[in-house]
XYZ file of C-alpha atoms in Angstrom:
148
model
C -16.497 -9.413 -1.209
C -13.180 -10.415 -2.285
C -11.215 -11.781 0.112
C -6.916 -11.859 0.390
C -5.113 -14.200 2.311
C -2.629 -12.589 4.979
C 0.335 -12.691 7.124
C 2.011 -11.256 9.831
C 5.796 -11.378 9.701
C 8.049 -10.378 12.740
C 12.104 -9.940 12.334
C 14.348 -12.449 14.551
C 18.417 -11.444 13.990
C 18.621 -11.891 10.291
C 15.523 -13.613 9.908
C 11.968 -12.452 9.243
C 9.351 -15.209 11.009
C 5.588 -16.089 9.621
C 4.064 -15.764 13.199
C 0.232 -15.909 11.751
C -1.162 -16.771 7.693
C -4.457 -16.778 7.156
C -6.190 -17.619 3.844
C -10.038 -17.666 2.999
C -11.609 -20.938 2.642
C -15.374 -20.290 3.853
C -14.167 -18.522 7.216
C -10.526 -16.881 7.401
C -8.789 -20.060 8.666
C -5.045 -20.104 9.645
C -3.070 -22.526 7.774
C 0.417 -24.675 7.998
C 3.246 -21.646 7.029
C 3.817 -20.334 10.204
C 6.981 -20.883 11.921
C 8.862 -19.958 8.442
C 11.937 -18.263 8.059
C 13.188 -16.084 5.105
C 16.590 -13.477 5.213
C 14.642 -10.345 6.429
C 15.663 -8.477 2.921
C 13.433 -10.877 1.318
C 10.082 -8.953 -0.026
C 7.901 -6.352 0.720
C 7.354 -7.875 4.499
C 10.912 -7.656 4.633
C 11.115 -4.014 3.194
C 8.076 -3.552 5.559
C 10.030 -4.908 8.924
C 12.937 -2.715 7.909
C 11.638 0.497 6.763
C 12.763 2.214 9.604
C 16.483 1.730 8.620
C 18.548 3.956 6.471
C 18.028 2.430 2.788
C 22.561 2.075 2.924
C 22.184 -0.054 6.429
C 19.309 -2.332 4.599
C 21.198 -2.657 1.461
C 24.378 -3.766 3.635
C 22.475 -6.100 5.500
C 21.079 -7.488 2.368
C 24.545 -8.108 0.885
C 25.512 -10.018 4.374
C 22.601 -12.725 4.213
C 22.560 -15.365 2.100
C 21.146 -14.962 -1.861
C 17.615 -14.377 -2.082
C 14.787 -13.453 -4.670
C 14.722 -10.088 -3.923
C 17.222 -7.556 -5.171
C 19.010 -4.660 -4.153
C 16.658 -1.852 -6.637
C 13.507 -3.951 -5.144
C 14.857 -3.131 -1.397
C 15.807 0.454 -2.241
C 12.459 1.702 -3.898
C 10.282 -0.463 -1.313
C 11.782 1.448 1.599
C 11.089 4.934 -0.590
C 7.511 3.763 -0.923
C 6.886 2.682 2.785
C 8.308 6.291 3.663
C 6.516 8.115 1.064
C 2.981 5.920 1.456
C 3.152 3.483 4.100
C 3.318 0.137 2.231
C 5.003 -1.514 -0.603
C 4.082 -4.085 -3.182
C 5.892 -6.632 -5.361
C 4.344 -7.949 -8.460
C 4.551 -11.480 -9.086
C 6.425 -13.093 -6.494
C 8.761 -15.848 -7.897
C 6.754 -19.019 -10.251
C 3.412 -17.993 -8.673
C 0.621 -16.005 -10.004
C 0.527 -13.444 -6.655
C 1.529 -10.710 -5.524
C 2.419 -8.890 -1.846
C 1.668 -5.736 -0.886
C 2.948 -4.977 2.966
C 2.539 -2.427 5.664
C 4.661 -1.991 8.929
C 3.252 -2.712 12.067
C 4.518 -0.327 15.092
C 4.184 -0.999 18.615
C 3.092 1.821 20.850
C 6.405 3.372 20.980
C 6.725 3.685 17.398
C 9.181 0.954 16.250
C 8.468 -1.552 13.986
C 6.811 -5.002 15.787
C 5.972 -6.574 12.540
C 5.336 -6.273 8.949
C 1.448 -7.133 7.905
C 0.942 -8.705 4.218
C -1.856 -9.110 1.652
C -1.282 -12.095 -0.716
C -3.303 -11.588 -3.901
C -3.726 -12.798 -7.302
C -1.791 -10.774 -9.738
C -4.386 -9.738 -11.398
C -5.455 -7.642 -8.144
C -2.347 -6.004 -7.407
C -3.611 -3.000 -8.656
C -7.278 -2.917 -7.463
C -7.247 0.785 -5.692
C -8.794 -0.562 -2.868
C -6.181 -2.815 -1.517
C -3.723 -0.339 -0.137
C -6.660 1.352 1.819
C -7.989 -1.763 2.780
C -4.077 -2.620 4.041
C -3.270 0.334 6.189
C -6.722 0.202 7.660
C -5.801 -3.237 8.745
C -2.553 -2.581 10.273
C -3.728 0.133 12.228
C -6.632 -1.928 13.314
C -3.445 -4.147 14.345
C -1.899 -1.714 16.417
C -4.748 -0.935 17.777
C -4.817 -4.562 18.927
C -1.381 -4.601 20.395
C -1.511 -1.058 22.209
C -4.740 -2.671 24.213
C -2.665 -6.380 24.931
């Protein structure tokens, strides 16, 4: 099948943190990006990490961090699509040819742990089998962390 590299982002302060990426090569094998740090407003893993806040909070936040790509109407209809459908995508993510679609992770007591991410070509970002194939993960995820 097709295969999508992945990450899973957690939020330190005003930080979101790669804590695992994994792209195909052969086997899924985790590669040298971990460790990163972005403003948490960056994205849809930020949008993911932070859908739990009002959209006025995140927007604040956003205007107290330091420039990044993502804008204010990206943040604001990201959150409306995590609480309408449980993930969020962004199209073409800066000078490369992918996309990011994102889904939060919650721990067993419902808050947000992390934010899981599919990194695709553009020319995938609307195959109608990636968000199913996204939330399946994450809860697979959960699933995972509930039994730690």
């Amino acid at each position: 099948g097709k295969r999508v590299a992945c990450k899973v982002s957690t939020r330190s302060g005003p930080d979101q943190v790669v804590a695992v990426r994994a792209e195909p090569s052969g086997e899924m094998q985790a590669i040298g990006n971990e460790g990163s740090r972005f403003p948490v407003t960056e994205g849809s893993s930020g949008a993911a990490l932070l859908a739990d806040m009002p959209p006025g909070d995140a927007l604040a936040l956003m205007r107290s961090l330091p420039k990044c790509q993502t804008d204010a109407r990206f943040l604001r209809s990201a959150l409306a699509d995590i609480r309408r459908n449980g993930w969020c995508g962004r199209r073409h993510i800066s000078n490369w040819p992918i996309s990011a679609l994102s889904a939060p992770l919650r721990s067993p007591d419902g808050s947000i742990a992390a934010a899981l991410t599919f990194i695709v070509p553009d020319e995938r970002f609307d195959d109608p089998a990636l968000p199913p194939l996204l939330l399946d993960t994450a809860r697979k995820c959960e699933l995972k962390m509930e039994n730690q």
